[in-house]
Tab-separated table of C-alpha atoms in Angstrom:
chain	number	residue	atom	x	y	z
A	1	MET	CA	22.237	212.901	-157.766
A	2	SER	CA	20.982	216.342	-157.694
A	3	SER	CA	17.343	217.095	-158.605
A	4	SER	CA	16.207	219.390	-161.222
A	5	PRO	CA	14.654	222.796	-160.484
A	6	GLN	CA	11.178	221.675	-161.727
A	7	ASP	CA	10.945	218.935	-159.254
A	8	GLN	CA	11.803	221.269	-156.494
A	9	ASN	CA	8.987	223.635	-157.506
A	10	GLN	CA	6.329	220.899	-157.564
A	11	GLU	CA	6.826	219.641	-154.028
A	12	PRO	CA	6.037	222.880	-152.274
A	13	ASN	CA	2.837	223.218	-154.342
A	14	GLN	CA	1.482	219.842	-153.212
A	15	ASP	CA	2.009	220.299	-149.480
A	16	PRO	CA	-0.469	223.144	-148.882
A	17	LYS	CA	-3.278	221.209	-150.574
A	18	GLU	CA	-2.756	218.201	-148.489
A	19	GLU	CA	-2.673	220.326	-145.445
A	20	MET	CA	-5.964	221.889	-146.404
A	21	LYS	CA	-7.532	218.498	-146.833
A	22	GLU	CA	-6.205	217.356	-143.578
A	23	GLN	CA	-7.508	220.469	-141.878
A	24	LYS	CA	-10.936	219.959	-143.419
A	25	GLU	CA	-11.008	216.388	-142.293
A	26	GLU	CA	-9.987	217.442	-138.831
A	27	VAL	CA	-12.748	220.064	-138.761
A	28	LYS	CA	-15.257	217.493	-139.908
A	29	GLU	CA	-14.156	215.114	-137.246
A	30	GLU	CA	-14.407	217.821	-134.631
A	31	VAL	CA	-17.913	218.710	-135.808
A	32	LYS	CA	-18.885	215.062	-135.702
A	33	GLU	CA	-17.510	214.718	-132.248
A	34	GLU	CA	-19.361	217.842	-131.124
A	35	LYS	CA	-22.582	216.535	-132.606
A	36	GLN	CA	-22.040	213.195	-130.965
A	37	GLU	CA	-21.427	214.923	-127.680
A	38	GLU	CA	-24.582	217.028	-128.125
A	39	THR	CA	-26.630	213.963	-128.949
A	40	ARG	CA	-25.184	212.232	-125.948
A	41	GLU	CA	-26.004	215.183	-123.762
A	42	GLU	CA	-29.515	215.357	-125.193
A	43	LYS	CA	-30.002	211.662	-124.560
A	44	LYS	CA	-28.742	212.112	-121.048
A	45	GLU	CA	-31.103	215.041	-120.538
A	46	GLU	CA	-33.998	213.011	-121.954
A	47	LYS	CA	-33.126	210.142	-119.680
A	48	GLU	CA	-32.944	212.488	-116.722
A	49	GLU	CA	-36.282	214.078	-117.658
A	50	LYS	CA	-37.856	210.661	-117.990
A	51	LYS	CA	-36.440	209.704	-114.647
A	52	GLU	CA	-37.785	212.883	-113.118
A	53	GLU	CA	-41.183	212.270	-114.708
A	54	LYS	CA	-41.206	208.716	-113.404
A	55	GLU	CA	-40.233	209.922	-109.989
A	56	GLU	CA	-42.990	212.553	-110.068
A	57	GLU	CA	-45.515	209.926	-111.163
A	58	LYS	CA	-44.329	207.656	-108.387
A	59	LYS	CA	-44.708	210.524	-105.922
A	60	GLU	CA	-48.189	211.266	-107.213
A	61	ASP	CA	-49.143	207.592	-106.981
A	62	LYS	CA	-47.818	207.462	-103.465
A	63	GLU	CA	-49.769	210.585	-102.537
A	64	GLU	CA	-52.929	209.134	-104.044
A	65	GLU	CA	-52.344	205.877	-102.206
A	66	LYS	CA	-51.882	207.807	-98.984
A	67	LYS	CA	-55.134	209.611	-99.516
A	68	GLY	CA	-56.808	206.302	-100.232
A	69	GLU	CA	-57.929	207.410	-103.639
A	70	THR	CA	-57.029	205.863	-106.949
A	71	LYS	CA	-57.799	207.013	-110.408
A	72	GLU	CA	-60.607	204.490	-110.608
A	73	GLU	CA	-62.162	205.808	-107.414
A	74	LYS	CA	-62.001	209.334	-108.758
A	75	GLU	CA	-63.691	208.245	-111.920
A	76	GLU	CA	-66.332	206.388	-109.912
A	77	LYS	CA	-66.957	209.482	-107.813
A	78	LYS	CA	-67.301	211.590	-110.905
A	79	GLU	CA	-69.747	209.087	-112.322
A	80	GLU	CA	-71.728	209.064	-109.060
A	81	LYS	CA	-71.937	212.847	-109.016
A	82	GLU	CA	-73.055	212.908	-112.587
A	83	SER	CA	-75.607	210.133	-111.973
A	84	TRP	CA	-77.026	211.954	-108.897
A	85	LYS	CA	-77.345	215.169	-110.848
A	86	ASP	CA	-78.903	213.314	-113.738
A	87	SER	CA	-81.430	211.686	-111.393
A	88	PHE	CA	-82.730	215.167	-110.504
A	89	TYR	CA	-82.408	216.778	-113.891
A	90	ASN	CA	-80.933	215.199	-117.006
A	91	PRO	CA	-79.952	217.925	-119.499
A	92	ARG	CA	-79.439	215.366	-122.294
A	93	THR	CA	-83.024	214.059	-122.194
A	94	GLY	CA	-84.688	217.009	-120.458
A	95	GLU	CA	-86.081	214.717	-117.689
A	96	LEU	CA	-86.901	216.065	-114.240
A	97	LEU	CA	-86.866	213.384	-111.517
A	98	GLY	CA	-86.934	210.722	-114.174
A	99	ARG	CA	-89.936	212.135	-116.061
A	100	THR	CA	-90.325	214.371	-119.046
A	101	ALA	CA	-92.495	217.492	-119.044
A	102	SER	CA	-95.314	215.718	-120.906
A	103	SER	CA	-95.231	212.844	-118.405
A	104	TRP	CA	-95.465	215.262	-115.480
A	105	GLY	CA	-98.321	217.066	-117.165
A	106	LEU	CA	-100.321	213.844	-117.609
A	107	ILE	CA	-99.752	212.827	-113.979
A	108	LEU	CA	-100.836	216.230	-112.660
A	109	LEU	CA	-103.912	216.152	-114.868
A	110	PHE	CA	-104.831	212.680	-113.601
A	111	TYR	CA	-104.540	213.664	-109.936
A	112	LEU	CA	-106.433	216.889	-110.556
A	113	VAL	CA	-109.338	214.968	-112.044
A	114	PHE	CA	-109.135	212.211	-109.405
A	115	TYR	CA	-109.131	214.489	-106.349
A	116	GLY	CA	-111.680	216.766	-107.943
A	117	PHE	CA	-113.992	213.762	-108.283
A	118	LEU	CA	-113.427	212.791	-104.641
A	119	ALA	CA	-114.137	216.336	-103.468
A	120	GLY	CA	-117.319	216.393	-105.501
A	121	MET	CA	-118.473	213.066	-104.047
A	122	PHE	CA	-117.734	214.264	-100.500
A	123	THR	CA	-119.608	217.529	-101.073
A	124	LEU	CA	-122.592	215.682	-102.521
A	125	THR	CA	-122.829	213.207	-99.626
A	126	MET	CA	-122.534	216.003	-97.065
A	127	TRP	CA	-125.281	217.967	-98.803
A	128	VAL	CA	-127.593	214.919	-98.894
A	129	MET	CA	-126.952	214.233	-95.199
A	130	LEU	CA	-127.622	217.846	-94.225
A	131	GLN	CA	-130.968	217.697	-95.976
A	132	THR	CA	-132.072	215.005	-93.524
A	133	LEU	CA	-131.163	217.031	-90.410
A	134	ASP	CA	-133.295	219.427	-88.427
A	135	ASP	CA	-131.661	222.617	-87.184
A	136	ASN	CA	-133.619	222.477	-83.936
A	137	VAL	CA	-133.937	218.777	-83.052
A	138	PRO	CA	-131.189	216.112	-83.124
A	139	ARG	CA	-132.019	213.209	-85.409
A	140	TYR	CA	-130.918	210.575	-82.886
A	141	GLN	CA	-131.350	211.121	-79.143
A	142	ASP	CA	-132.324	207.683	-77.875
A	143	ARG	CA	-129.309	207.625	-75.517
A	144	VAL	CA	-130.622	210.627	-73.548
A	145	ALA	CA	-134.238	209.567	-73.178
A	146	ASN	CA	-133.877	209.828	-69.402
A	147	PRO	CA	-132.188	212.983	-68.077
A	148	GLY	CA	-129.526	213.140	-65.424
A	149	LEU	CA	-129.356	215.346	-62.330
A	150	VAL	CA	-126.600	217.827	-61.469
A	151	ILE	CA	-125.995	220.025	-58.441
A	152	ARG	CA	-124.639	223.471	-57.705
A	153	PRO	CA	-122.147	224.110	-56.171
A	154	HIS	CA	-120.449	221.892	-58.711
A	155	ALA	CA	-118.522	219.590	-56.375
A	156	ALA	CA	-118.801	215.980	-55.347
A	157	GLU	CA	-117.681	216.939	-51.837
A	158	ILE	CA	-118.731	220.231	-50.244
A	159	SER	CA	-116.569	220.892	-47.199
A	160	PHE	CA	-116.241	224.258	-45.429
A	161	ASN	CA	-115.864	226.065	-42.111
A	162	ARG	CA	-119.009	228.065	-41.414
A	163	SER	CA	-117.157	230.696	-39.365
A	164	ASP	CA	-114.775	231.535	-42.266
A	165	PRO	CA	-116.529	233.233	-45.235
A	166	ALA	CA	-113.444	232.894	-47.430
A	167	ASN	CA	-113.790	229.147	-46.977
A	168	TYR	CA	-117.216	228.916	-48.609
A	169	ASN	CA	-117.314	231.972	-50.901
A	170	GLN	CA	-116.500	229.784	-53.908
A	171	TYR	CA	-119.694	227.797	-53.295
A	172	THR	CA	-122.003	230.785	-52.812
A	173	GLN	CA	-120.544	232.475	-55.911
A	174	GLN	CA	-121.464	229.468	-58.039
A	175	LEU	CA	-125.037	229.687	-56.768
A	176	HIS	CA	-125.235	233.411	-57.561
A	177	ASP	CA	-123.901	232.796	-61.080
A	178	LEU	CA	-126.479	230.065	-61.716
A	179	LEU	CA	-129.435	232.145	-60.532
A	180	GLN	CA	-128.627	235.237	-62.641
A	181	ASN	CA	-130.900	233.973	-65.426
A	182	TYR	CA	-133.688	233.420	-62.857
A	183	ASN	CA	-133.727	236.998	-61.600
A	184	ASP	CA	-137.305	238.292	-61.234
A	185	SER	CA	-136.542	241.263	-63.485
A	186	ARG	CA	-135.653	238.920	-66.348
A	187	GLN	CA	-138.422	236.400	-65.750
A	188	GLU	CA	-141.183	239.002	-65.758
A	189	GLY	CA	-140.744	239.230	-69.519
A	190	ASN	CA	-141.641	235.527	-69.876
A	191	ASP	CA	-145.116	234.016	-69.961
A	192	LEU	CA	-147.317	232.873	-67.089
A	193	CYS	CA	-148.083	229.275	-67.971
A	194	LEU	CA	-150.732	226.918	-66.644
A	195	VAL	CA	-149.511	225.062	-63.558
A	196	GLY	CA	-149.569	221.288	-63.923
A	197	GLU	CA	-150.054	221.379	-67.721
A	198	TYR	CA	-147.589	220.775	-70.544
A	199	THR	CA	-146.766	223.877	-72.562
A	200	GLU	CA	-147.006	222.289	-76.009
A	201	GLN	CA	-146.259	224.600	-78.935
A	202	ASP	CA	-145.133	222.368	-81.780
A	203	ASP	CA	-146.738	224.506	-84.478
A	204	GLU	CA	-145.623	227.853	-83.130
A	205	PRO	CA	-142.546	229.296	-84.863
A	206	ILE	CA	-141.556	231.316	-81.793
A	207	LYS	CA	-141.712	229.277	-78.612
A	208	ARG	CA	-142.965	230.805	-75.377
A	209	VAL	CA	-140.846	230.637	-72.207
A	210	CYS	CA	-142.530	230.023	-68.857
A	211	GLN	CA	-141.599	232.095	-65.827
A	212	PHE	CA	-139.439	230.647	-63.083
A	213	LYS	CA	-138.630	233.453	-60.688
A	214	ARG	CA	-135.666	233.331	-58.393
A	215	SER	CA	-137.777	234.515	-55.479
A	216	THR	CA	-139.690	231.188	-55.470
A	217	LEU	CA	-136.585	229.588	-53.929
A	218	ARG	CA	-137.097	231.806	-50.843
A	219	GLN	CA	-134.305	231.158	-48.274
A	220	CYS	CA	-132.185	229.514	-50.957
A	221	SER	CA	-132.673	232.289	-53.540
A	222	GLY	CA	-129.738	234.325	-52.264
A	223	LEU	CA	-132.001	237.373	-51.907
A	224	PRO	CA	-132.831	237.463	-48.162
A	225	ASP	CA	-129.542	235.684	-47.335
A	226	THR	CA	-126.685	236.237	-49.779
A	227	GLY	CA	-124.731	233.487	-48.023
A	228	PHE	CA	-127.326	230.783	-48.888
A	229	GLY	CA	-127.278	229.537	-45.274
A	230	TYR	CA	-123.576	228.617	-45.290
A	231	ALA	CA	-122.751	231.026	-42.454
A	232	GLU	CA	-125.412	229.337	-40.262
A	233	GLY	CA	-124.146	225.865	-41.137
A	234	LYS	CA	-127.360	225.134	-43.089
A	235	PRO	CA	-126.153	225.122	-46.711
A	236	CYS	CA	-128.433	225.286	-49.738
A	237	ILE	CA	-127.867	222.912	-52.647
A	238	ILE	CA	-129.549	223.576	-55.986
A	239	ILE	CA	-130.538	220.570	-58.089
A	240	LYS	CA	-131.438	220.795	-61.743
A	241	MET	CA	-132.397	218.263	-64.381
A	242	ASN	CA	-130.559	218.150	-67.682
A	243	ARG	CA	-132.439	219.384	-70.731
A	244	VAL	CA	-133.818	216.789	-73.137
A	245	ILE	CA	-135.592	217.961	-76.283
A	246	GLY	CA	-139.206	216.823	-76.448
A	247	LEU	CA	-139.222	215.303	-72.942
A	248	LYS	CA	-142.681	215.113	-71.346
A	249	PRO	CA	-142.449	213.240	-68.044
A	250	ARG	CA	-145.614	211.447	-67.015
A	251	GLY	CA	-147.051	211.858	-63.561
A	252	ASP	CA	-145.951	214.589	-61.164
A	253	PRO	CA	-142.131	214.617	-60.969
A	254	TYR	CA	-140.401	215.892	-57.854
A	255	ILE	CA	-136.960	215.735	-56.202
A	256	ASN	CA	-136.493	213.652	-53.071
A	257	CYS	CA	-133.243	213.633	-51.094
A	258	THR	CA	-132.177	211.236	-48.346
A	259	ALA	CA	-129.117	211.009	-46.113
A	260	LYS	CA	-127.297	207.706	-45.941
A	261	ARG	CA	-127.289	207.348	-42.165
A	262	ASP	CA	-129.335	205.708	-39.431
A	263	SER	CA	-131.375	208.753	-38.423
A	264	PRO	CA	-133.128	210.991	-40.993
A	265	LEU	CA	-131.697	214.393	-41.840
A	266	GLN	CA	-134.030	217.378	-41.776
A	267	MET	CA	-134.281	219.161	-45.142
A	268	GLN	CA	-136.399	221.906	-46.654
A	269	TYR	CA	-137.325	222.078	-50.356
A	270	PHE	CA	-137.965	225.102	-52.581
A	271	PRO	CA	-140.366	225.145	-54.404
A	272	PRO	CA	-142.414	223.240	-51.828
A	273	GLU	CA	-142.099	219.456	-51.980
A	274	GLY	CA	-139.357	219.795	-54.581
A	275	ARG	CA	-141.807	219.817	-57.472
A	276	LEU	CA	-140.728	220.052	-61.106
A	277	ASP	CA	-143.850	221.505	-62.659
A	278	LYS	CA	-144.941	220.074	-66.020
A	279	MET	CA	-145.527	223.547	-67.473
A	280	PHE	CA	-141.753	223.726	-68.182
A	281	PHE	CA	-141.998	220.745	-70.549
A	282	PRO	CA	-141.419	219.999	-73.380
A	283	TYR	CA	-138.193	221.725	-74.311
A	284	TYR	CA	-137.726	222.530	-78.038
A	285	GLY	CA	-134.003	223.093	-78.312
A	286	LYS	CA	-131.574	225.934	-77.816
A	287	ARG	CA	-132.278	227.609	-81.153
A	288	ALA	CA	-136.048	227.250	-81.251
A	289	HIS	CA	-136.597	227.784	-77.524
A	290	ALA	CA	-134.335	230.787	-76.929
A	291	GLY	CA	-134.292	232.102	-73.354
A	292	TYR	CA	-135.601	228.842	-71.879
A	293	VAL	CA	-134.717	228.108	-68.251
A	294	GLN	CA	-135.277	224.657	-66.824
A	295	PRO	CA	-136.937	224.276	-63.435
A	296	VAL	CA	-134.648	223.860	-60.424
A	297	VAL	CA	-135.132	222.640	-56.879
A	298	ALA	CA	-133.234	224.032	-53.886
A	299	VAL	CA	-132.610	221.804	-50.882
A	300	GLN	CA	-131.530	223.325	-47.590
A	301	LEU	CA	-129.820	220.923	-45.215
A	302	LEU	CA	-130.933	221.751	-41.684
A	303	LEU	CA	-127.835	220.512	-39.920
A	304	THR	CA	-127.502	220.636	-36.141
A	305	LYS	CA	-124.371	220.978	-34.008
A	306	GLU	CA	-124.285	217.207	-33.666
A	307	ASP	CA	-123.965	216.975	-37.467
A	308	TYR	CA	-120.909	219.234	-37.636
A	309	ASN	CA	-117.511	217.702	-38.398
A	310	VAL	CA	-119.296	214.628	-39.718
A	311	GLU	CA	-119.392	213.858	-43.416
A	312	GLN	CA	-122.981	213.535	-44.626
A	313	THR	CA	-123.689	211.534	-47.804
A	314	ILE	CA	-126.801	212.777	-49.596
A	315	GLU	CA	-128.567	211.103	-52.517
A	316	CYS	CA	-131.244	212.948	-54.500
A	317	LYS	CA	-133.579	211.287	-57.017
A	318	VAL	CA	-136.321	212.371	-59.365
A	319	GLU	CA	-139.467	210.500	-58.395
A	320	GLY	CA	-143.199	210.531	-59.064
A	321	SER	CA	-142.868	209.971	-62.832
A	322	ASP	CA	-141.755	207.497	-65.470
A	323	LEU	CA	-138.201	208.855	-65.454
A	324	ARG	CA	-135.642	206.208	-64.493
A	325	ASN	CA	-133.428	206.641	-61.437
A	326	ASP	CA	-132.169	203.111	-60.726
A	327	ASP	CA	-129.742	202.314	-63.545
A	328	ASP	CA	-126.620	200.736	-62.017
A	329	ARG	CA	-124.578	201.484	-65.159
A	330	ASP	CA	-125.288	205.229	-64.992
A	331	LYS	CA	-125.162	206.695	-61.483
A	332	PHE	CA	-126.275	210.131	-62.711
A	333	MET	CA	-129.403	209.051	-64.598
A	334	GLY	CA	-132.299	210.491	-62.635
A	335	ARG	CA	-130.175	210.816	-59.478
A	336	VAL	CA	-127.103	212.445	-57.998
A	337	THR	CA	-124.995	211.746	-54.908
A	338	PHE	CA	-122.786	214.218	-53.039
A	339	ARG	CA	-121.112	214.677	-49.646
A	340	VAL	CA	-121.299	217.606	-47.226
A	341	LYS	CA	-119.082	218.316	-44.235
A	342	VAL	CA	-119.525	221.424	-42.093
A	343	SER	CA	-117.105	222.421	-39.382
A	344	GLU	CA	-117.177	225.259	-36.840
């Protein structure tokens, strides 16, 4: 059978519509597929990023492990730094070295008052003590009740060659230095005191000084012989007694020297007999008794040729008074021992 013309017209009209639908569906499917592919790619990228992040974290952890530091250690270090800083100054509480400003102020005030009180007590005790002292006389001098003896030249052993002046110049220079204060020109300004009598002047504000002229030492004065007998092998030794304030020796004190050997050694004393005249006593102290010179005794050892190159031990004592010279614990109380050796 043959179809009618209407039917033939309807079939071509339906085909384009269906094709359009099909095309739309195909486009939709393509879009879906593209989206799916994009999502897949995004997921892959996310996975890759996560992997990279994990790998970076692993690397960082490994690096930290290599350095021996963990996150906890870092935090601990930070805390330690902060705690050390806070121990010096805490900005949250305003504390300096663990104390606030008011606390520091109270402490400083306490110590100011405390040390001020101590200083006041010390000053007061010193002032009270000074009121009990005398400017001229020591309060306690019981340990020096008996004076000691010293010699010039200042040497325990005097050894020299009489033919060599450079060998004994050091000794003669010491004697010259000692006797400068005894020069006649200086002593003429002092008073002529009574021989054999104490020069007591307790009530006098200005103490008088008795004359002791250098010339009274004669051969040992260094005036007629500037070498003090050392060039002749007959050396002079000057003996003086230490000063003791208020000392008034009883009797008639004098210096006596002996040689520790079998035969006696000839000696000559200046002033005669080695006297220490009482007119030079008592002594009133350096401040009250300005210009005072204590009496001295010069001993010249009259050595012979037989005495040369032999060490002579000489002991000198103060005798004729109540001054002690036999204390075994103090070998210089009232006595002195020295050695002399002269060679040609």
